[in-house]
Tab-separated table of C-alpha atoms in Angstrom:
chain	number	residue	atom	x	y	z
X	101	MET	CA	105.906	88.414	112.043
X	102	LEU	CA	105.261	87.966	108.295
X	103	GLY	CA	109.029	87.511	107.800
X	104	LEU	CA	109.664	91.210	108.457
X	105	ASP	CA	112.573	92.777	110.334
X	106	PRO	CA	110.930	95.213	112.771
X	107	ALA	CA	112.589	98.473	113.750
X	108	ALA	CA	113.741	99.088	117.304
X	109	GLY	CA	110.793	99.610	119.641
X	110	ILE	CA	108.210	98.063	117.272
X	111	SER	CA	106.217	95.074	118.545
X	112	ARG	CA	104.262	92.407	116.680
X	113	THR	CA	101.064	94.146	117.755
X	114	ASN	CA	102.300	97.353	116.135
X	115	LEU	CA	103.085	95.510	112.889
X	116	TRP	CA	99.655	93.868	112.804
X	117	ALA	CA	98.074	97.262	113.512
X	118	CYS	CA	99.989	98.710	110.555
X	119	MET	CA	98.545	96.032	108.274
X	120	GLY	CA	95.102	96.543	109.820
X	121	LEU	CA	95.339	100.231	108.996
X	122	GLY	CA	96.096	99.317	105.388
X	123	LEU	CA	93.094	96.970	105.236
X	124	LEU	CA	90.600	99.311	106.895
X	125	GLY	CA	91.902	102.471	105.250
X	126	THR	CA	91.812	101.017	101.738
X	127	ALA	CA	88.380	99.485	102.315
X	128	VAL	CA	86.791	102.813	103.192
X	129	ILE	CA	88.767	104.707	100.530
X	130	THR	CA	87.528	102.220	97.898
X	131	PHE	CA	83.960	101.947	99.139
X	132	LEU	CA	82.696	105.472	98.640
X	133	PRO	CA	83.716	106.072	94.989
X	134	ALA	CA	82.699	102.509	94.037
X	135	ALA	CA	79.220	103.009	95.544
X	136	GLN	CA	78.919	106.530	94.168
X	137	PRO	CA	77.254	105.600	90.832
X	138	TYR	CA	74.328	104.115	92.778
X	139	LEU	CA	73.770	107.416	94.568
X	140	LEU	CA	74.186	109.517	91.441
X	141	THR	CA	71.644	107.527	89.460
X	142	ASP	CA	69.060	106.526	92.081
X	143	ALA	CA	69.316	109.264	94.693
X	144	LEU	CA	69.956	112.218	92.369
X	145	GLY	CA	68.460	110.834	89.153
X	146	LEU	CA	71.435	111.698	86.939
X	147	SER	CA	71.885	109.967	83.607
X	148	GLY	CA	73.606	110.241	80.249
X	149	ASP	CA	76.245	112.902	79.790
X	150	ASP	CA	75.774	114.259	83.316
X	151	LEU	CA	77.191	111.110	84.907
X	152	GLY	CA	80.718	111.464	83.603
X	153	ARG	CA	80.926	115.184	84.254
X	154	THR	CA	79.500	114.912	87.787
X	155	THR	CA	81.895	112.075	88.647
X	156	GLY	CA	84.739	114.200	87.349
X	157	TYR	CA	83.595	117.238	89.381
X	158	LEU	CA	83.406	115.193	92.591
X	159	GLN	CA	86.839	113.745	91.975
X	160	VAL	CA	88.335	117.144	91.183
X	161	ALA	CA	86.816	118.678	94.335
X	162	ALA	CA	88.255	115.840	96.400
X	163	GLU	CA	91.675	116.229	94.835
X	164	ALA	CA	91.642	119.985	95.423
X	165	ALA	CA	91.164	119.265	99.137
X	166	LEU	CA	93.940	116.694	98.995
X	167	ILE	CA	96.331	119.065	97.258
X	168	LEU	CA	95.765	121.726	99.907
X	169	SER	CA	96.227	119.337	102.837
X	170	LEU	CA	98.623	116.517	101.960
X	171	ALA	CA	101.965	118.246	102.435
X	172	TRP	CA	100.745	119.653	105.760
X	173	TYR	CA	99.559	116.229	106.911
X	174	GLY	CA	103.024	114.851	106.145
X	175	ALA	CA	104.695	117.631	108.112
X	176	LEU	CA	102.199	117.146	110.951
X	177	ALA	CA	102.999	113.427	111.032
X	178	ASP	CA	106.672	114.334	111.468
X	179	ARG	CA	105.804	116.901	114.118
X	180	ILE	CA	103.291	115.120	116.386
X	181	GLY	CA	103.516	111.491	115.253
X	182	ARG	CA	101.748	109.183	112.811
X	183	ARG	CA	99.100	107.710	115.107
X	184	PRO	CA	96.974	110.812	115.820
X	185	VAL	CA	97.001	111.764	112.127
X	186	ALA	CA	95.938	108.244	111.073
X	187	VAL	CA	93.117	108.078	113.616
X	188	ALA	CA	91.885	111.545	112.617
X	189	GLY	CA	91.821	110.400	108.985
X	190	LEU	CA	89.620	107.425	109.829
X	191	LEU	CA	87.238	109.634	111.796
X	192	LEU	CA	86.877	112.070	108.890
X	193	CYS	CA	86.196	109.183	106.486
X	194	ALA	CA	83.555	107.793	108.842
X	195	LEU	CA	81.865	111.186	109.027
X	196	GLY	CA	81.872	111.639	105.255
X	197	ALA	CA	80.512	108.128	104.611
X	198	ALA	CA	77.763	108.528	107.224
X	199	LEU	CA	76.434	111.752	105.693
X	200	TYR	CA	77.010	111.072	101.976
X	201	PRO	CA	73.663	109.346	101.195
X	202	PHE	CA	71.758	112.145	102.938
X	203	ALA	CA	72.938	114.759	100.410
X	204	GLY	CA	70.067	116.167	98.411
X	205	ASN	CA	72.026	117.663	95.532
X	206	VAL	CA	75.417	117.709	93.848
X	207	ALA	CA	76.621	120.749	95.808
X	208	VAL	CA	76.160	118.966	99.143
X	209	LEU	CA	77.795	115.852	97.703
X	210	VAL	CA	80.824	117.936	96.741
X	211	ALA	CA	81.105	119.348	100.276
X	212	LEU	CA	80.889	115.894	101.837
X	213	ARG	CA	83.358	114.492	99.323
X	214	VAL	CA	85.801	117.174	100.491
X	215	VAL	CA	85.379	116.023	104.116
X	216	PHE	CA	85.985	112.448	103.021
X	217	ALA	CA	89.013	113.544	100.979
X	218	LEU	CA	90.602	115.166	104.025
X	219	GLY	CA	90.369	111.800	105.744
X	220	ILE	CA	91.852	110.051	102.716
X	221	ALA	CA	94.768	112.486	102.745
X	222	ALA	CA	95.651	111.650	106.321
X	223	LEU	CA	95.403	107.907	105.663
X	224	ASN	CA	97.472	107.953	102.480
X	225	VAL	CA	100.336	109.781	104.167
X	226	THR	CA	100.374	107.766	107.376
X	227	MET	CA	99.939	104.294	105.856
X	228	SER	CA	103.111	104.779	103.810
X	229	ALA	CA	105.131	106.499	106.544
X	230	ILE	CA	104.177	103.979	109.235
X	231	THR	CA	105.170	101.052	107.020
X	232	ALA	CA	108.567	102.632	106.339
X	233	ASP	CA	109.062	103.381	110.054
X	234	TYR	CA	108.132	99.960	111.388
X	235	VAL	CA	110.720	97.862	109.492
X	236	ARG	CA	114.393	98.114	108.555
X	237	ASP	CA	115.401	98.991	105.007
X	238	ARG	CA	116.317	95.455	103.929
X	239	ALA	CA	112.720	94.331	104.531
X	240	ARG	CA	110.815	97.389	103.318
X	241	GLY	CA	109.986	95.929	99.930
X	242	LYS	CA	108.421	92.925	101.636
X	243	ALA	CA	106.647	95.196	104.122
X	244	TYR	CA	105.075	97.210	101.327
X	245	GLY	CA	104.147	93.964	99.618
X	246	TRP	CA	102.308	92.802	102.738
X	247	LEU	CA	100.710	96.233	103.066
X	248	GLY	CA	99.562	95.935	99.457
X	249	LEU	CA	98.131	92.488	100.170
X	250	PHE	CA	96.165	93.690	103.189
X	251	SER	CA	95.092	96.789	101.274
X	252	GLY	CA	93.956	94.547	98.442
X	253	ILE	CA	91.923	92.470	100.885
X	254	GLY	CA	90.341	95.691	102.116
X	255	ALA	CA	89.492	96.689	98.563
X	256	VAL	CA	87.993	93.264	97.819
X	257	VAL	CA	85.878	93.474	100.967
X	258	ALA	CA	84.738	96.930	99.872
X	259	VAL	CA	83.667	96.004	96.341
X	260	LEU	CA	82.327	92.510	97.063
X	261	VAL	CA	80.674	93.112	100.425
X	262	LEU	CA	80.377	96.755	101.472
X	263	VAL	CA	79.324	98.105	98.066
X	264	ARG	CA	76.626	95.410	97.904
X	265	LEU	CA	75.085	96.329	101.246
X	266	PRO	CA	72.437	98.625	99.682
X	267	ASN	CA	71.544	95.878	97.196
X	268	MET	CA	71.243	93.263	99.957
X	269	LEU	CA	69.158	95.586	102.135
X	270	GLU	CA	66.940	96.464	99.198
X	271	GLY	CA	66.486	92.745	98.531
X	272	GLY	CA	65.340	92.422	102.120
X	273	GLY	CA	62.480	94.825	101.518
X	274	MET	CA	63.958	98.285	102.124
X	275	ALA	CA	63.292	101.167	99.768
X	276	PRO	CA	66.366	102.046	97.624
X	277	ALA	CA	66.973	105.389	99.354
X	278	THR	CA	66.661	103.842	102.822
X	279	ALA	CA	68.906	100.934	101.860
X	280	ALA	CA	71.597	103.361	100.728
X	281	LYS	CA	71.449	105.337	103.968
X	282	VAL	CA	71.564	102.272	106.196
X	283	GLY	CA	74.373	100.707	104.173
X	284	PHE	CA	76.542	103.815	104.373
X	285	LEU	CA	75.867	104.193	108.108
X	286	VAL	CA	76.949	100.584	108.714
X	287	VAL	CA	80.224	101.242	106.896
X	288	ALA	CA	80.783	104.451	108.886
X	289	GLY	CA	80.206	102.553	112.141
X	290	LEU	CA	82.753	99.884	111.200
X	291	VAL	CA	85.351	102.544	110.400
X	292	LEU	CA	84.708	104.257	113.726
X	293	LEU	CA	85.248	100.994	115.616
X	294	GLY	CA	88.447	100.393	113.661
X	295	ALA	CA	89.743	103.858	114.529
X	296	LEU	CA	89.248	103.161	118.233
X	297	ALA	CA	91.073	99.825	117.956
X	298	LEU	CA	94.030	101.329	116.104
X	299	ARG	CA	94.265	104.135	118.633
X	300	GLY	CA	95.326	101.523	121.148
X	301	THR	CA	97.557	99.324	118.963
X	302	LEU	CA	99.681	101.644	116.787
X	303	ALA	CA	102.998	102.673	118.353
X	304	PRO	CA	102.730	105.991	120.223
X	305	GLY	CA	106.179	107.438	119.464
X	306	LEU	CA	107.130	110.553	117.526
X	307	ALA	CA	109.472	111.003	114.563
X	308	ALA	CA	110.968	114.267	115.718
X	309	SER	CA	114.640	113.514	116.353
X	310	VAL	CA	117.237	115.054	114.049
X	311	GLU	CA	120.191	113.186	112.591
X	312	PRO	CA	123.176	115.457	113.139
X	313	ALA	CA	124.708	116.878	109.968
X	314	ALA	CA	122.729	114.584	107.653
X	315	GLY	CA	121.272	115.771	104.369
X	316	PRO	CA	118.940	118.732	104.571
X	317	SER	CA	119.027	118.662	108.348
X	318	ALA	CA	122.724	119.544	108.491
X	319	GLY	CA	123.440	122.445	110.734
X	320	GLN	CA	120.559	121.766	113.104
X	321	GLN	CA	121.197	120.648	116.644
X	322	ALA	CA	120.222	117.126	117.612
X	323	GLY	CA	116.743	117.028	119.081
X	324	GLU	CA	115.622	120.274	117.467
X	325	ARG	CA	112.064	120.131	116.108
X	326	ALA	CA	111.453	121.941	112.839
X	327	GLY	CA	108.258	123.877	112.210
X	328	LEU	CA	105.555	122.625	109.845
X	329	GLY	CA	106.490	125.101	107.128
X	330	ARG	CA	110.134	124.027	107.232
X	331	LEU	CA	109.142	120.370	107.037
X	332	VAL	CA	106.941	121.012	103.985
X	333	VAL	CA	109.750	122.916	102.251
X	334	GLU	CA	112.242	120.116	102.948
X	335	GLY	CA	109.829	117.561	101.535
X	336	VAL	CA	109.734	119.524	98.285
X	337	ARG	CA	113.502	120.158	98.203
X	338	LEU	CA	114.193	116.445	98.456
X	339	ALA	CA	112.951	116.121	94.852
X	340	ARG	CA	116.417	117.275	93.744
X	341	ASP	CA	117.476	113.676	94.397
X	342	PRO	CA	116.838	111.565	91.235
X	343	GLY	CA	115.439	108.657	93.265
X	344	VAL	CA	113.034	110.904	95.150
X	345	ALA	CA	111.994	112.574	91.884
X	346	LEU	CA	111.268	109.160	90.335
X	347	SER	CA	109.237	108.116	93.373
X	348	TYR	CA	107.232	111.352	93.230
X	349	ALA	CA	106.622	110.880	89.487
X	350	ALA	CA	105.569	107.255	90.042
X	351	SER	CA	103.096	108.392	92.688
X	352	PHE	CA	101.580	110.839	90.192
X	353	VAL	CA	100.456	107.827	88.169
X	354	ALA	CA	99.907	105.331	91.006
X	355	ARG	CA	97.254	107.309	92.886
X	356	ALA	CA	95.455	108.151	89.645
X	357	ASP	CA	95.374	104.449	88.785
X	358	LEU	CA	93.695	103.642	92.099
X	359	ALA	CA	91.094	106.391	91.635
X	360	LEU	CA	90.296	105.328	88.079
X	361	VAL	CA	89.603	101.734	89.064
X	362	ALA	CA	87.402	102.794	91.969
X	363	SER	CA	85.469	105.523	90.130
X	364	PHE	CA	85.550	105.328	86.343
X	365	LEU	CA	85.698	101.544	85.970
X	366	SER	CA	82.624	101.226	88.181
X	367	LEU	CA	80.916	104.048	86.298
X	368	TRP	CA	81.699	102.490	82.915
X	369	ILE	CA	80.247	99.114	83.914
X	370	VAL	CA	77.165	100.536	85.662
X	371	ASP	CA	76.426	102.930	82.799
X	372	HIS	CA	76.733	100.174	80.183
X	373	ALA	CA	74.741	97.647	82.231
X	374	LYS	CA	71.801	100.026	82.595
X	375	ALA	CA	71.842	101.600	79.135
X	376	VAL	CA	72.608	98.512	77.029
X	377	ARG	CA	71.613	95.512	79.161
X	378	GLY	CA	68.610	97.142	80.854
X	379	MET	CA	69.719	96.245	84.386
X	380	SER	CA	68.450	98.040	87.457
X	381	ALA	CA	70.813	100.309	89.406
X	382	THR	CA	71.356	97.732	92.148
X	383	GLU	CA	71.931	94.895	89.648
X	384	ALA	CA	74.391	97.048	87.739
X	385	LEU	CA	76.216	98.007	90.921
X	386	ALA	CA	76.529	94.355	91.940
X	387	LYS	CA	77.877	93.468	88.463
X	388	SER	CA	80.347	96.328	88.729
X	389	GLY	CA	81.506	95.083	92.116
X	390	ALA	CA	82.136	91.606	90.709
X	391	ILE	CA	84.305	92.866	87.828
X	392	VAL	CA	86.181	95.461	89.853
X	393	GLY	CA	86.646	92.748	92.469
X	394	ILE	CA	88.715	90.773	89.944
X	395	ALA	CA	91.188	93.654	89.773
X	396	TYR	CA	91.436	93.773	93.536
X	397	MET	CA	91.812	90.010	93.924
X	398	VAL	CA	94.782	90.192	91.559
X	399	ILE	CA	96.120	92.966	93.791
X	400	VAL	CA	96.019	90.564	96.733
X	401	VAL	CA	98.096	88.034	94.790
X	402	GLY	CA	100.429	90.539	93.123
X	403	ALA	CA	101.355	92.642	96.165
X	404	PRO	CA	103.720	90.083	97.757
X	405	LEU	CA	105.312	89.460	94.347
X	406	PHE	CA	106.260	93.105	93.883
X	407	GLY	CA	107.293	93.311	97.536
X	408	TRP	CA	109.635	90.362	97.011
X	409	LEU	CA	111.063	91.973	93.868
X	410	GLY	CA	111.515	95.241	95.752
X	411	ASP	CA	114.035	93.626	98.112
X	412	ARG	CA	115.889	91.723	95.378
X	413	MET	CA	116.157	94.283	92.565
X	414	ARG	CA	117.372	97.835	92.646
X	415	ARG	CA	114.313	99.733	93.713
X	416	GLN	CA	114.410	102.169	90.817
X	417	ASP	CA	114.407	99.213	88.421
X	418	VAL	CA	111.346	97.586	89.957
X	419	VAL	CA	109.553	100.977	89.812
X	420	ILE	CA	110.320	101.212	86.092
X	421	LEU	CA	109.081	97.648	85.531
X	422	ALA	CA	105.843	98.339	87.389
X	423	GLN	CA	105.196	101.582	85.505
X	424	ALA	CA	105.693	99.894	82.135
X	425	LEU	CA	103.357	97.034	83.079
X	426	ALA	CA	100.685	99.403	84.373
X	427	GLY	CA	100.917	101.617	81.285
X	428	ALA	CA	100.361	98.656	78.965
X	429	ALA	CA	97.472	97.359	81.114
X	430	TYR	CA	95.621	100.661	81.130
X	431	LEU	CA	96.080	101.195	77.397
X	432	SER	CA	94.577	97.734	76.819
X	433	THR	CA	91.170	99.100	77.902
X	434	LEU	CA	90.970	100.665	74.429
X	435	LEU	CA	90.440	97.130	73.108
X	436	VAL	CA	87.314	96.566	75.243
X	437	SER	CA	83.982	97.003	73.461
X	438	ASP	CA	81.745	95.264	76.034
X	439	PRO	CA	82.677	95.980	79.685
X	440	LEU	CA	80.462	93.069	80.767
X	441	GLY	CA	82.156	90.579	78.423
X	442	PRO	CA	84.964	88.097	79.149
X	443	GLY	CA	87.602	90.406	77.666
X	444	MET	CA	86.972	92.871	80.454
X	445	MET	CA	87.835	90.191	83.008
X	446	LEU	CA	91.338	89.853	81.546
X	447	VAL	CA	91.795	93.607	81.328
X	448	ALA	CA	90.636	94.043	84.930
X	449	ALA	CA	93.194	91.445	86.050
X	450	ALA	CA	95.999	93.200	84.141
X	451	VAL	CA	94.934	96.564	85.532
X	452	GLY	CA	94.968	95.179	89.069
X	453	LEU	CA	98.486	93.775	88.650
X	454	GLY	CA	99.766	97.032	87.189
X	455	GLU	CA	98.067	99.087	89.873
X	456	ILE	CA	99.555	97.175	92.792
X	457	GLY	CA	102.949	97.281	91.113
X	458	VAL	CA	103.104	101.075	90.952
X	459	ILE	CA	101.634	101.469	94.447
X	460	THR	CA	103.920	98.921	96.111
X	461	THR	CA	107.229	99.977	94.563
X	462	ALA	CA	107.253	103.773	94.919
X	463	GLY	CA	107.235	103.757	98.741
X	464	PRO	CA	110.369	101.654	99.393
X	465	LEU	CA	112.268	103.709	96.813
X	466	LEU	CA	111.366	106.929	98.609
X	467	ALA	CA	112.107	105.497	102.070
X	468	GLN	CA	115.666	104.543	101.048
X	469	GLN	CA	116.360	108.034	99.692
X	470	VAL	CA	115.391	110.276	102.643
X	471	PRO	CA	116.425	110.760	106.296
X	472	ALA	CA	113.966	109.574	108.940
X	473	ARG	CA	113.345	113.106	110.164
X	474	TYR	CA	111.729	114.092	106.873
X	475	ARG	CA	110.040	110.783	106.085
X	476	GLY	CA	106.529	111.984	106.875
X	477	SER	CA	107.092	115.218	104.946
X	478	SER	CA	108.479	113.369	101.927
X	479	PHE	CA	105.561	110.937	101.912
X	480	GLY	CA	103.225	113.913	102.199
X	481	VAL	CA	104.756	115.459	99.079
X	482	GLN	CA	104.751	112.087	97.322
X	483	THR	CA	101.061	111.682	98.049
X	484	LEU	CA	100.532	115.287	96.953
X	485	CYS	CA	102.034	114.342	93.588
X	486	GLY	CA	99.507	111.508	93.474
X	487	ALA	CA	96.688	113.921	94.233
X	488	ILE	CA	97.803	116.183	91.405
X	489	GLY	CA	97.853	113.115	89.155
X	490	ILE	CA	94.289	112.261	90.137
X	491	PHE	CA	93.272	115.905	89.684
X	492	VAL	CA	94.682	116.030	86.159
X	493	ILE	CA	93.795	112.545	84.939
X	494	SER	CA	90.325	112.427	86.531
X	495	GLY	CA	89.466	115.971	85.491
X	496	VAL	CA	90.557	115.523	81.891
X	497	GLY	CA	89.433	111.898	81.879
X	498	GLY	CA	85.916	112.838	83.006
X	499	TRP	CA	85.476	115.079	80.003
X	500	LEU	CA	87.028	112.530	77.638
X	501	TYR	CA	84.711	109.859	79.095
X	502	ASP	CA	81.702	111.819	77.842
X	503	LEU	CA	83.193	113.333	74.694
X	504	TRP	CA	85.187	110.363	73.391
X	505	ARG	CA	84.718	106.941	75.065
X	506	PRO	CA	84.599	105.349	78.543
X	507	ALA	CA	88.116	103.921	78.162
X	508	ALA	CA	89.609	107.403	77.688
X	509	PRO	CA	90.600	108.024	81.358
X	510	PHE	CA	92.455	104.703	81.416
X	511	ALA	CA	94.243	105.416	78.140
X	512	LEU	CA	95.389	108.759	79.522
X	513	ALA	CA	96.721	107.094	82.688
X	514	GLY	CA	98.484	104.451	80.605
X	515	ALA	CA	100.277	107.058	78.516
X	516	CYS	CA	101.416	108.852	81.682
X	517	GLY	CA	102.712	105.590	83.124
X	518	LEU	CA	104.860	104.932	80.071
X	519	LEU	CA	106.293	108.457	80.300
X	520	VAL	CA	107.286	107.831	83.938
X	521	ALA	CA	108.948	104.565	82.900
X	522	LEU	CA	110.986	106.474	80.310
X	523	PHE	CA	111.976	109.050	82.931
X	524	GLY	CA	113.073	106.217	85.204
X	525	LEU	CA	115.270	104.758	82.473
X	526	ALA	CA	116.906	108.166	82.077
X	527	VAL	CA	117.803	108.578	85.789
X	528	ARG	CA	118.211	104.993	87.032
X	529	ARG	CA	122.011	105.090	87.090
X	530	ARG	CA	122.041	108.281	89.185
X	531	VAL	CA	119.923	106.889	92.040
X	532	THR	CA	122.080	106.418	95.172
X	533	PRO	CA	120.381	105.376	98.464
X	534	VAL	CA	121.286	107.293	101.598
X	535	PRO	CA	123.044	105.163	104.262
X	536	GLU	CA	120.656	103.246	106.489
X	537	ALA	CA	122.116	105.025	109.524
X	538	VAL	CA	120.839	108.281	108.018
X	539	GLN	CA	117.510	106.757	106.994
X	540	GLY	CA	117.011	105.877	110.644
X	541	THR	CA	114.387	103.638	112.166
X	542	VAL	CA	111.978	105.290	114.592
X	543	PRO	CA	108.855	103.916	116.330
X	544	ALA	CA	106.651	106.626	114.853
X	545	ALA	CA	102.906	106.277	114.824
């Protein structure tokens, strides 16, 4: 299936379910922040300087929830299996999306964004861990490329279809507030149906077996199951490995890149369209979806490319390449004066290619550096690094958006990406993969 080499005990249905999780998970993760400007302006009546700060506050609140939960989700995925954690994440996202348009003020929005963020945390950890579990090491680059492609399709569906639901419903005669509520409820219902389908198609196994005398698990008896606290600690300790450290650093930038495209790029376009072009909120949101959709369509094309490179280059080298490309793409936003002009189309395409590069390459690098027993924990810590990156770049970027210029959050992310590329160049010769027998292949869900 898809030219992949499945692990022992993994069926074609399991592989398709893995890709379906990437599509559905990314669609719902992308939908809410991309549709958020519509709610902030029409439902809450915010404008001007308040928009950037409120977007930053919501993002920071979400990342605080992520930071507090991600490492534990990773340990839980190692302890009880990937499938229940993934399904729980989808259910939390559905709940958050269903209630979001009913919030009457920013405080309630923050609380609901936290609920949604807890779902995102579970999805981010399990999507990466499941992909690493379901295929053998020689095909993991390709597997992450396919995951990126399906995730990109999910993002395109979100920005070109789901985000436009309120606009389409409003065009059919609904009041703006009612259209927003119905649109969000439809999305929540689709996510709920997807969660039920994945509950029956993801592999049901656990990733709890211990490799005897391998890495940090040395000294434990085969079959022993470590506690959650121990798993979290081991996920952090693995950063002593240069390859793991580079993967964690790459994730710091990669997750921030994804958040910036979904939140601040949409905000920049909507804000400009209303203030300068005089568009309505729904027209501006539709325009935003079209431009952001360019970035995500490039993601669909670029994901297999980086997946192919990931199996043909040393994985630390392809991470460095992706970070350098993404850094240059994000810094290029400083050249944009009109976010609705043709120049923005090119920048959006470059941003999309850079974004999928950093997202697709960090996972295979991490998977080749850690034993199977601690894979969920290591991906939990990796995603935690991404949450910290979003926390820092979105928090600081939100203020810079208002105080300096709308491109400021992207410039900050670009500078961070170049720093990670330099770090990669410094450690690339010290990255040594663990043997595939130690990596292990387990039908974890």
